[in-house]
């Protein structure tokens, strides 16, 4: 029979290692991080780390999944804070850009093509691509239903917008100045919501 206290202690130790490992991966990146780094930062022997995790990859997976869950919760909470579909698009992009800066390991797993050889990273990319398209599709469809938007094909539009946002996010995320960061997001929102064609009355 498993001792509940022992199981709780083990989970607590695992969580502590994950927390430290997150900082280590942020500092060195996945490729340059060694188990020695994690062990030293945790104040444990390397054998103690291996007791809880079989490999560096397994620790990285735990770190990324923890960040992915937090990222998704932030996105859902932000979207649920407003009922206006047009505002939801703004909230979605602003929250995505601001939040993804915090979760560096999750962002690296999604963007660093050199990590695609890791099976869970490949599966995570597929899952979150589909998840983001689904979330954005729901916003567009809600906007169509409430007569905010005129979108003939929400499936195609959501895919195109998500691809555009992902394509430009590195350029925006490199911006250190908060004012310029905000202005670039605003400019992206204008293009998405209003396009680039000059209206007759403009």
XYZ file of N, CA, C and O in Angstrom:
808
model
N 0.845 -1.201 0.000
C 0.000 0.000 0.000
C 0.882 1.254 0.000
O 1.851 1.344 0.759
N 0.534 2.211 -0.843
C 1.334 3.432 -0.968
C 1.038 4.370 0.185
O -0.119 4.644 0.517
N 2.092 4.838 0.833
C 1.956 5.786 1.928
C 1.605 7.162 1.346
O 2.394 7.733 0.584
N 0.420 7.735 1.711
C 0.013 9.047 1.169
C 1.033 10.138 1.477
O 1.274 11.022 0.644
N 1.627 10.075 2.653
C 2.612 11.091 3.025
C 3.871 10.991 2.164
O 4.457 12.000 1.771
N 4.259 9.753 1.861
C 5.435 9.537 1.015
C 5.178 10.017 -0.401
O 6.029 10.636 -1.046
N 3.964 9.720 -0.892
C 3.583 10.165 -2.239
C 3.536 11.687 -2.316
O 3.975 12.288 -3.301
N 2.999 12.305 -1.276
C 2.923 13.767 -1.228
C 4.315 14.386 -1.202
O 4.578 15.391 -1.876
N 5.199 13.774 -0.425
C 6.575 14.260 -0.335
C 7.286 14.147 -1.685
O 8.006 15.056 -2.106
N 7.053 13.016 -2.377
C 7.672 12.799 -3.680
C 7.183 13.841 -4.686
O 7.980 14.405 -5.450
N 5.886 14.109 -4.686
C 5.326 15.111 -5.600
C 5.878 16.500 -5.293
O 6.150 17.290 -6.208
N 6.046 16.774 -4.010
C 6.585 18.074 -3.609
C 8.025 18.231 -4.087
O 8.420 19.294 -4.579
N 8.798 17.165 -3.961
C 10.189 17.206 -4.426
C 10.272 17.339 -5.945
O 11.122 18.062 -6.477
N 9.388 16.634 -6.647
C 9.340 16.743 -8.111
C 9.022 18.177 -8.526
O 9.647 18.736 -9.425
N 8.025 18.763 -7.867
C 7.633 20.138 -8.194
C 8.769 21.118 -7.936
O 8.956 22.077 -8.695
N 9.524 20.875 -6.868
C 10.653 21.754 -6.548
C 11.733 21.658 -7.625
O 12.315 22.674 -8.030
N 11.978 20.443 -8.106
C 12.971 20.249 -9.172
C 12.499 20.921 -10.455
O 13.278 21.583 -11.158
N 11.223 20.771 -10.775
C 10.658 21.396 -11.983
C 10.799 22.914 -11.907
O 11.153 23.578 -12.898
N 10.521 23.465 -10.743
C 10.617 24.919 -10.566
C 12.043 25.413 -10.799
O 12.263 26.419 -11.497
N 13.011 24.711 -10.231
C 14.419 25.082 -10.420
C 14.845 24.844 -11.876
O 15.532 25.677 -12.475
N 14.427 23.716 -12.436
C 14.802 23.371 -13.813
C 14.287 24.409 -14.799
O 14.955 24.718 -15.791
N 13.129 24.959 -14.508
C 12.579 26.003 -15.386
C 13.539 27.174 -15.484
O 13.790 27.716 -16.568
N 14.100 27.574 -14.355
C 15.065 28.674 -14.343
C 16.352 28.300 -15.074
O 16.931 29.120 -15.789
N 16.773 27.052 -14.902
C 18.009 26.587 -15.548
C 17.836 26.551 -17.071
O 18.719 27.001 -17.816
N 16.713 26.014 -17.531
C 16.452 25.976 -18.976
C 16.342 27.386 -19.543
O 16.773 27.642 -20.678
N 15.755 28.302 -18.776
C 15.679 29.694 -19.213
C 17.073 30.286 -19.401
O 17.314 31.069 -20.316
N 17.981 29.900 -18.521
C 19.339 30.460 -18.548
C 20.185 29.878 -19.669
O 20.843 30.618 -20.414
N 20.171 28.560 -19.809
C 21.076 27.899 -20.754
C 20.414 27.469 -22.066
O 21.114 27.240 -23.054
N 19.077 27.343 -22.062
C 18.417 26.741 -23.211
C 18.465 25.228 -23.093
O 19.282 24.680 -22.334
N 17.612 24.542 -23.834
C 17.529 23.083 -23.707
C 18.848 22.402 -24.093
O 19.346 21.539 -23.358
N 19.412 22.780 -25.222
C 20.597 22.080 -25.738
C 21.791 22.165 -24.791
O 22.529 21.188 -24.626
N 21.996 23.314 -24.172
C 23.187 23.521 -23.348
C 22.982 23.139 -21.883
O 23.954 23.087 -21.120
N 21.742 22.897 -21.500
C 21.477 22.494 -20.113
C 21.913 21.047 -19.899
O 21.641 20.178 -20.722
N 22.603 20.801 -18.779
C 22.987 19.441 -18.406
C 22.331 19.084 -17.080
O 21.957 19.961 -16.296
N 22.241 17.816 -16.822
C 21.668 17.366 -15.554
C 22.480 17.911 -14.383
O 21.941 18.167 -13.304
N 23.793 18.085 -14.603
C 24.653 18.665 -13.562
C 24.177 20.060 -13.168
O 24.210 20.428 -11.984
N 23.766 20.861 -14.170
C 23.275 22.208 -13.895
C 22.047 22.158 -12.998
O 21.928 22.929 -12.033
N 21.128 21.266 -13.342
C 19.880 21.165 -12.588
C 20.146 20.657 -11.175
O 19.571 21.160 -10.195
N 21.018 19.668 -11.064
C 21.356 19.113 -9.750
C 21.999 20.180 -8.857
O 21.620 20.339 -7.687
N 22.944 20.928 -9.424
C 23.634 21.961 -8.648
C 22.668 23.055 -8.213
O 22.694 23.495 -7.048
N 21.817 23.500 -9.132
C 20.854 24.551 -8.804
C 19.830 24.080 -7.774
O 19.324 24.877 -6.974
N 19.541 22.782 -7.787
C 18.568 22.214 -6.845
C 19.179 21.894 -5.493
O 18.458 21.604 -4.538
N 20.519 21.907 -5.441
C 21.196 21.545 -4.203
C 21.101 20.059 -3.919
O 21.112 19.627 -2.768
N 20.997 19.265 -4.985
C 20.889 17.812 -4.841
C 21.983 17.123 -5.649
O 22.556 17.723 -6.561
N 22.228 15.881 -5.338
C 23.129 15.093 -6.156
C 22.435 14.686 -7.446
O 21.205 14.621 -7.511
N 23.233 14.429 -8.482
C 22.634 14.063 -9.768
C 21.803 12.779 -9.652
O 20.778 12.631 -10.317
N 22.236 11.862 -8.794
C 21.487 10.612 -8.608
C 20.104 10.879 -8.028
O 19.140 10.157 -8.335
N 19.983 11.929 -7.209
C 18.683 12.296 -6.634
C 17.740 12.804 -7.717
O 16.540 12.525 -7.696
N 18.302 13.546 -8.681
C 17.484 14.036 -9.796
C 16.990 12.852 -10.633
O 15.816 12.794 -11.021
N 17.881 11.904 -10.874
C 17.503 10.734 -11.666
C 16.475 9.853 -10.954
O 15.784 9.064 -11.600
N 16.362 9.966 -9.640
C 15.350 9.220 -8.900
C 13.951 9.682 -9.295
O 13.012 8.885 -9.359
N 13.834 10.992 -9.599
C 12.529 11.555 -9.941
C 12.299 11.660 -11.446
O 11.157 11.634 -11.899
N 13.368 11.790 -12.207
C 13.245 11.951 -13.655
C 14.281 11.081 -14.355
O 15.440 11.042 -13.945
N 13.866 10.426 -15.426
C 14.768 9.522 -16.138
C 15.790 10.253 -16.984
O 16.865 9.719 -17.263
N 15.450 11.474 -17.423
C 16.326 12.172 -18.362
C 16.071 13.674 -18.336
O 15.059 14.147 -17.783
N 16.976 14.413 -18.961
C 16.792 15.854 -19.124
C 15.534 16.129 -19.934
O 14.782 17.072 -19.652
N 15.294 15.299 -20.949
C 14.106 15.471 -21.788
C 12.824 15.364 -20.972
O 11.874 16.128 -21.175
N 12.799 14.435 -20.034
C 11.605 14.256 -19.210
C 11.379 15.467 -18.296
O 10.231 15.898 -18.092
N 12.462 16.030 -17.781
C 12.329 17.242 -16.956
C 11.824 18.398 -17.817
O 10.923 19.141 -17.417
N 12.400 18.542 -19.004
C 11.993 19.612 -19.909
C 10.510 19.473 -20.257
O 9.777 20.464 -20.299
N 10.064 18.252 -20.495
C 8.661 18.015 -20.796
C 7.777 18.483 -19.638
O 6.751 19.140 -19.857
N 8.170 18.172 -18.421
C 7.395 18.581 -17.252
C 7.347 20.100 -17.122
O 6.303 20.681 -16.809
N 8.490 20.745 -17.380
C 8.558 22.206 -17.322
C 7.658 22.828 -18.378
O 6.853 23.732 -18.095
N 7.769 22.345 -19.611
C 6.996 22.908 -20.717
C 5.499 22.690 -20.514
O 4.692 23.604 -20.743
N 5.116 21.511 -20.084
C 3.692 21.232 -19.880
C 3.110 22.093 -18.768
O 1.966 22.541 -18.855
N 3.896 22.335 -17.732
C 3.440 23.201 -16.645
C 3.221 24.620 -17.168
O 2.222 25.272 -16.839
N 4.147 25.110 -17.986
C 4.008 26.440 -18.571
C 2.851 26.474 -19.569
O 2.122 27.473 -19.655
N 2.672 25.402 -20.323
C 1.595 25.344 -21.318
C 0.224 25.428 -20.656
O -0.671 26.123 -21.154
N 0.062 24.743 -19.557
C -1.209 24.780 -18.824
C -1.476 26.184 -18.295
O -2.590 26.715 -18.420
N -0.447 26.818 -17.730
C -0.594 28.177 -17.208
C -0.914 29.154 -18.336
O -1.767 30.045 -18.184
N -0.231 28.983 -19.483
C -0.474 29.840 -20.643
C -1.928 29.729 -21.106
O -2.601 30.738 -21.338
N -2.424 28.501 -21.198
C -3.801 28.287 -21.663
C -4.806 28.879 -20.683
O -5.788 29.507 -21.091
N -4.578 28.701 -19.390
C -5.485 29.266 -18.390
C -5.532 30.790 -18.488
O -6.606 31.396 -18.374
N -4.365 31.402 -18.702
C -4.322 32.854 -18.859
C -5.135 33.309 -20.065
O -5.858 34.310 -20.011
N -4.995 32.577 -21.165
C -5.722 32.922 -22.381
C -7.233 32.787 -22.184
O -8.007 33.681 -22.554
N -7.667 31.679 -21.607
C -9.102 31.440 -21.406
C -9.683 32.475 -20.459
O -10.773 33.029 -20.713
N -8.992 32.753 -19.363
C -9.481 33.749 -18.396
C -9.610 35.119 -19.044
O -10.581 35.851 -18.796
N -8.623 35.478 -19.866
C -8.656 36.784 -20.536
C -9.832 36.868 -21.507
O -10.545 37.875 -21.558
N -10.059 35.806 -22.280
C -11.146 35.802 -23.254
C -12.512 35.831 -22.569
O -13.461 36.434 -23.083
N -12.609 35.208 -21.416
C -13.880 35.178 -20.694
C -14.195 36.495 -19.995
O -15.294 36.661 -19.452
N -13.249 37.426 -20.028
C -13.444 38.703 -19.333
C -14.232 39.709 -20.164
O -14.555 40.794 -19.671
N -14.555 39.369 -21.421
C -15.248 40.316 -22.295
C -16.198 39.568 -23.230
O -15.885 38.467 -23.690
N -17.358 40.175 -23.514
C -18.355 39.534 -24.368
C -18.353 40.072 -25.800
O -19.067 39.555 -26.658
N -17.546 41.099 -26.051
C -17.502 41.705 -27.379
C -16.471 40.976 -28.240
O -15.281 40.978 -27.917
N -16.910 40.346 -29.348
C -15.971 39.580 -30.178
C -14.799 40.404 -30.713
O -13.675 39.889 -30.799
N -15.046 41.667 -31.071
C -13.960 42.518 -31.570
C -12.933 42.769 -30.467
O -11.722 42.738 -30.702
N -13.425 42.998 -29.249
C -12.521 43.187 -28.117
C -11.782 41.900 -27.794
O -10.634 41.924 -27.358
N -12.449 40.770 -28.004
C -11.806 39.479 -27.730
C -10.597 39.249 -28.623
O -9.601 38.653 -28.203
N -10.673 39.707 -29.871
C -9.520 39.574 -30.766
C -8.343 40.378 -30.213
O -7.199 39.897 -30.169
N -8.621 41.611 -29.778
C -7.572 42.437 -29.182
C -7.001 41.773 -27.935
O -5.781 41.684 -27.758
N -7.900 41.305 -27.080
C -7.478 40.661 -25.830
C -6.645 39.423 -26.131
O -5.624 39.171 -25.481
N -7.095 38.652 -27.115
C -6.390 37.419 -27.465
C -4.937 37.711 -27.847
O -4.003 37.105 -27.320
N -4.756 38.647 -28.779
C -3.410 38.926 -29.287
C -2.555 39.604 -28.219
O -1.385 39.244 -28.027
N -3.117 40.570 -27.498
C -2.365 41.249 -26.453
C -1.946 40.276 -25.351
O -0.793 40.288 -24.911
N -2.886 39.445 -24.921
C -2.589 38.476 -23.861
C -1.578 37.451 -24.343
O -0.654 37.076 -23.612
N -1.739 37.000 -25.588
C -0.813 36.010 -26.137
C 0.614 36.548 -26.159
O 1.547 35.883 -25.727
N 0.769 37.767 -26.665
C 2.107 38.347 -26.778
C 2.726 38.614 -25.408
O 3.908 38.357 -25.190
N 1.918 39.137 -24.493
C 2.436 39.453 -23.166
C 2.719 38.205 -22.344
O 3.703 38.151 -21.600
N 1.858 37.196 -22.492
C 1.988 35.992 -21.677
C 3.119 35.091 -22.170
O 3.843 34.497 -21.372
N 3.264 34.994 -23.483
C 4.255 34.063 -24.023
C 5.674 34.504 -23.679
O 6.605 33.686 -23.639
N 5.852 35.813 -23.394
C 7.169 36.303 -22.969
C 7.562 35.723 -21.611
O 8.739 35.569 -21.313
N 6.546 35.414 -20.805
C 6.803 34.909 -19.456
C 7.207 33.436 -19.490
O 8.060 32.997 -18.724
N 6.578 32.694 -20.421
C 6.794 31.249 -20.469
C 7.791 30.908 -21.580
O 7.422 30.436 -22.653
N 9.064 31.172 -21.299
C 10.111 31.037 -22.312
C 10.302 29.610 -22.804
O 10.578 29.380 -23.981
N 10.185 28.646 -21.900
C 10.413 27.256 -22.301
C 9.288 26.752 -23.199
O 9.532 26.046 -24.176
N 8.065 27.120 -22.860
C 6.922 26.771 -23.701
C 7.061 27.416 -25.080
O 6.863 26.765 -26.114
N 7.453 28.683 -25.090
C 7.639 29.392 -26.356
C 8.746 28.752 -27.175
O 8.624 28.587 -28.398
N 9.832 28.375 -26.513
C 10.944 27.717 -27.199
C 10.503 26.388 -27.807
O 10.883 26.048 -28.934
N 9.689 25.641 -27.071
C 9.206 24.355 -27.580
C 8.344 24.541 -28.822
O 8.333 23.697 -29.725
N 7.638 25.667 -28.888
C 6.778 25.924 -30.039
C 7.549 26.511 -31.223
O 7.183 26.283 -32.378
N 8.618 27.248 -30.952
C 9.287 27.995 -32.014
C 10.616 27.412 -32.473
O 11.021 27.604 -33.609
N 11.320 26.719 -31.583
C 12.662 26.230 -31.911
C 12.572 24.940 -32.730
O 12.291 23.870 -32.187
N 12.819 25.054 -34.018
C 12.689 23.882 -34.894
C 13.718 22.805 -34.576
O 13.519 21.634 -34.913
N 14.809 23.175 -33.889
C 15.830 22.187 -33.533
C 15.341 21.224 -32.445
O 15.957 20.186 -32.207
N 14.216 21.568 -31.806
C 13.673 20.695 -30.760
C 12.593 19.752 -31.297
O 12.055 18.944 -30.551
N 12.309 19.843 -32.603
C 11.224 19.042 -33.159
C 11.532 17.545 -33.187
O 10.647 16.736 -33.429
N 12.811 17.184 -32.954
C 13.135 15.760 -32.911
C 12.611 15.108 -31.634
O 12.525 13.883 -31.537
N 12.257 15.948 -30.649
C 11.700 15.426 -29.396
C 10.219 15.153 -29.619
O 9.466 16.053 -29.997
N 9.801 13.950 -29.359
C 8.445 13.527 -29.701
C 7.379 14.392 -29.042
O 6.430 14.828 -29.697
N 7.514 14.676 -27.769
C 6.468 15.438 -27.095
C 6.404 16.881 -27.612
O 5.336 17.490 -27.644
N 7.538 17.445 -28.033
C 7.562 18.789 -28.608
C 6.793 18.805 -29.925
O 6.007 19.710 -30.197
N 7.007 17.780 -30.735
C 6.296 17.672 -32.003
C 4.787 17.559 -31.779
O 3.992 18.222 -32.449
N 4.401 16.733 -30.801
C 2.980 16.556 -30.502
C 2.378 17.825 -29.901
O 1.233 18.179 -30.189
N 3.167 18.520 -29.076
C 2.699 19.769 -28.473
C 2.428 20.827 -29.541
O 1.430 21.563 -29.468
N 3.308 20.905 -30.531
C 3.116 21.863 -31.613
C 1.819 21.605 -32.372
O 1.063 22.539 -32.672
N 1.568 20.364 -32.676
C 0.337 20.012 -33.397
C -0.885 20.358 -32.562
O -1.857 20.958 -33.050
N -0.833 20.001 -31.269
C -1.971 20.260 -30.381
C -2.257 21.753 -30.263
O -3.404 22.193 -30.394
N -1.204 22.557 -30.023
C -1.432 23.988 -29.808
C -1.742 24.740 -31.095
O -2.442 25.753 -31.067
N -1.252 24.272 -32.219
C -1.682 24.858 -33.495
C -3.190 24.696 -33.645
O -3.912 25.655 -33.957
N -3.669 23.482 -33.425
C -5.107 23.208 -33.546
C -5.910 23.944 -32.482
O -7.011 24.448 -32.748
N -5.353 24.017 -31.269
C -6.043 24.686 -30.163
C -6.211 26.175 -30.435
O -7.291 26.748 -30.226
N -5.159 26.818 -30.912
C -5.235 28.255 -31.180
C -6.190 28.555 -32.332
O -6.946 29.521 -32.282
N -6.144 27.740 -33.351
C -7.062 27.929 -34.480
C -8.508 27.747 -34.011
O -9.405 28.503 -34.405
N -8.741 26.759 -33.155
C -10.094 26.520 -32.638
C -10.575 27.706 -31.802
O -11.712 28.168 -31.958
N -9.709 28.215 -30.929
C -10.081 29.353 -30.091
C -10.420 30.571 -30.939
O -11.419 31.259 -30.700
N -9.563 30.833 -31.939
C -9.793 32.004 -32.783
C -11.024 31.804 -33.660
O -11.766 32.752 -33.919
N -11.246 30.583 -34.118
C -12.440 30.281 -34.903
C -13.692 30.597 -34.088
O -14.671 31.169 -34.608
N -13.678 30.230 -32.808
C -14.840 30.488 -31.945
C -15.097 31.980 -31.797
O -16.257 32.420 -31.778
N -14.018 32.771 -31.705
C -14.180 34.230 -31.615
C -14.801 34.778 -32.901
O -15.745 35.582 -32.868
N -14.271 34.348 -34.046
C -14.785 34.832 -35.329
C -16.245 34.406 -35.543
O -17.074 35.202 -35.994
N -16.534 33.149 -35.211
C -17.893 32.663 -35.399
C -18.872 33.409 -34.491
O -19.989 33.751 -34.901
N -18.450 33.698 -33.266
C -19.278 34.481 -32.352
C -19.518 35.876 -32.926
O -20.634 36.414 -32.854
N -18.462 36.452 -33.519
C -18.590 37.768 -34.129
C -19.536 37.768 -35.314
O -20.303 38.720 -35.520
N -19.509 36.702 -36.105
C -20.429 36.566 -37.238
C -21.859 36.433 -36.726
O -22.785 37.100 -37.223
N -22.052 35.590 -35.720
C -23.393 35.357 -35.164
C -23.984 36.613 -34.545
O -25.209 36.830 -34.598
N -23.114 37.454 -33.964
C -23.585 38.687 -33.312
C -23.523 39.890 -34.259
O -23.755 41.024 -33.833
N -23.177 39.626 -35.541
C -23.137 40.656 -36.584
C -22.052 41.716 -36.350
O -22.197 42.867 -36.760
N -20.964 41.309 -35.709
C -19.804 42.187 -35.579
C -18.899 42.055 -36.800
O -18.279 43.012 -37.227
N -18.784 40.830 -37.321
C -17.864 40.539 -38.408
C -18.619 40.042 -39.639
O -19.719 39.491 -39.533
N -17.967 40.234 -40.782
C -18.435 39.625 -42.019
C -17.314 38.707 -42.511
O -16.369 39.146 -43.161
N -17.422 37.425 -42.149
C -16.393 36.444 -42.488
C -17.072 35.260 -43.164
O -17.873 34.563 -42.550
N -16.766 35.061 -44.436
C -17.438 33.989 -45.179
C -16.915 32.610 -44.806
O -17.641 31.609 -44.894
N -15.645 32.544 -44.382
C -15.053 31.249 -44.047
C -14.230 31.380 -42.756
O -13.018 31.599 -42.799
N -14.887 31.256 -41.587
C -14.177 31.399 -40.305
C -13.025 30.410 -40.133
O -12.021 30.734 -39.494
N -13.162 29.202 -40.707
C -12.088 28.209 -40.601
C -10.811 28.721 -41.256
O -9.726 28.695 -40.652
N -10.932 29.183 -42.500
C -9.776 29.678 -43.244
C -9.244 30.971 -42.630
O -8.022 31.166 -42.521
N -10.161 31.851 -42.218
C -9.751 33.138 -41.643
C -8.986 32.943 -40.340
O -7.960 33.591 -40.115
N -9.454 32.058 -39.481
C -8.777 31.821 -38.208
C -7.387 31.242 -38.434
O -6.421 31.627 -37.765
N -7.261 30.345 -39.395
C -5.958 29.762 -39.711
C -4.999 30.830 -40.239
O -3.836 30.896 -39.824
N -5.491 31.696 -41.122
C -4.650 32.737 -41.712
C -4.191 33.746 -40.662
O -3.023 34.164 -40.658
N -5.093 34.127 -39.763
C -4.754 35.121 -38.744
C -3.736 34.564 -37.754
O -2.770 35.230 -37.391
N -3.940 33.326 -37.320
C -2.999 32.704 -36.379
C -1.616 32.577 -37.019
O -0.589 32.842 -36.376
N -1.570 32.205 -38.297
C -0.283 32.104 -38.993
C 0.389 33.472 -39.070
O 1.609 33.594 -38.901
N -0.404 34.519 -39.315
C 0.144 35.872 -39.390
C 0.694 36.320 -38.040
O 1.786 36.897 -37.959
N -0.055 36.045 -36.984
C 0.374 36.434 -35.638
C 1.662 35.704 -35.266
O 2.605 36.302 -34.740
N 1.732 34.411 -35.544
C 2.933 33.639 -35.228
C 4.128 34.110 -36.055
O 5.272 34.105 -35.580
N 3.847 34.510 -37.298
C 4.932 34.946 -38.173
C 5.585 36.233 -37.714
O 6.782 36.448 -37.946
N 4.806 37.087 -37.045
C 5.336 38.398 -36.662
C 5.691 38.473 -35.181
O 6.295 39.444 -34.730
N 5.358 37.433 -34.412
C 5.521 37.523 -32.960
C 6.989 37.695 -32.533
O 7.255 38.432 -31.574
N 7.922 37.031 -33.208
C 9.331 37.174 -32.823
C 9.800 38.611 -32.980
O 10.553 39.130 -32.147
N 9.350 39.267 -34.054
C 9.690 40.671 -34.300
C 9.146 41.548 -33.179
O 9.841 42.441 -32.669
N 7.920 41.287 -32.760
C 7.310 42.083 -31.692
C 7.942 41.774 -30.342
O 8.213 42.675 -29.548
N 8.192 40.484 -30.081
C 8.734 40.084 -28.778
C 10.159 40.579 -28.554
O 10.604 40.685 -27.413
N 10.879 40.869 -29.643
C 12.247 41.392 -29.503
C 12.256 42.843 -29.032
O 13.295 43.375 -28.655
N 11.089 43.495 -29.044
C 10.987 44.900 -28.670
C 11.121 45.058 -27.164
O 10.347 44.484 -26.401
N 12.123 45.819 -26.738
C 12.359 46.033 -25.308
C 11.523 47.188 -24.765
O 11.071 47.160 -23.624
N 11.315 48.218 -25.588
C 10.576 49.399 -25.147
C 9.080 49.068 -25.035
O 8.451 48.712 -26.032
N 8.488 49.175 -23.844
C 7.075 48.817 -23.659
C 6.113 49.597 -24.554
O 5.120 49.052 -25.032
N 6.425 50.892 -24.797
C 5.545 51.717 -25.621
C 5.571 51.246 -27.073
O 4.528 51.169 -27.731
N 6.771 50.944 -27.574
C 6.880 50.455 -28.951
C 6.254 49.074 -29.063
O 5.583 48.751 -30.052
N 6.436 48.247 -28.032
C 5.834 46.915 -27.992
C 4.317 47.026 -28.147
O 3.697 46.337 -28.965
N 3.712 47.923 -27.371
C 2.257 48.118 -27.413
C 1.811 48.669 -28.760
O 0.798 48.234 -29.321
N 2.569 49.619 -29.297
C 2.181 50.234 -30.578
C 2.240 49.227 -31.719
O 1.415 49.274 -32.639
N 3.204 48.300 -31.662
C 3.308 47.285 -32.717
C 2.145 46.293 -32.645
O 1.636 45.851 -33.680
N 1.739 45.964 -31.435
C 0.565 45.101 -31.291
C -0.670 45.822 -31.806
O -1.499 45.236 -32.510
N -0.802 47.112 -31.476
C -1.953 47.896 -31.944
C -1.993 47.954 -33.462
O -3.067 47.872 -34.077
N -0.822 48.109 -34.083
C -0.762 48.166 -35.543
C -1.178 46.834 -36.150
O -1.905 46.793 -37.158
N -0.733 45.752 -35.548
C -1.133 44.423 -36.018
C -2.635 44.239 -35.885
O -3.288 43.697 -36.792
N -3.203 44.705 -34.791
C -4.650 44.596 -34.574
C -5.430 45.394 -35.622
O -6.460 44.942 -36.110
N -4.932 46.571 -35.960
C -5.595 47.391 -36.976
C -5.648 46.663 -38.314
O -6.657 46.680 -39.015
N -4.532 46.022 -38.676
C -4.473 45.301 -39.948
C -5.440 44.129 -39.935
O -6.174 43.887 -40.909
N -5.489 43.401 -38.816
C -6.373 42.237 -38.726
C -7.832 42.655 -38.743
O -8.665 42.049 -39.431
N -8.162 43.716 -37.998
C -9.566 44.119 -37.865
C -10.068 44.966 -39.036
O -11.237 44.893 -39.405
N -9.178 45.732 -39.639
C -9.623 46.680 -40.665
C -8.963 46.516 -42.018
O -9.367 47.149 -42.994
N -7.952 45.666 -42.106
C -7.296 45.453 -43.389
C -6.385 46.604 -43.767
O -6.096 47.502 -42.970
N -5.932 46.602 -45.006
C -5.011 47.633 -45.472
C -5.591 48.455 -46.631
O -4.973 49.417 -47.069
N -6.766 48.100 -47.084
C -7.368 48.838 -48.210
C -8.038 50.112 -47.686
O -8.799 50.077 -46.725
N -7.750 51.208 -48.315
C -8.315 52.489 -47.927
C -9.796 52.505 -48.233
O -10.221 52.179 -49.333
N -10.596 52.886 -47.248
C -12.049 52.973 -47.434
C -12.392 54.224 -48.223
O -11.694 55.227 -48.177
N -13.539 54.197 -48.906
C -13.929 55.332 -49.764
C -14.117 56.620 -48.978
O -13.845 57.706 -49.472
N -14.592 56.519 -47.740
C -14.867 57.703 -46.948
C -13.659 58.169 -46.130
O -13.752 59.149 -45.386
N -12.538 57.424 -46.209
C -11.352 57.806 -45.432
C -10.665 59.019 -46.070
O -10.656 59.166 -47.272
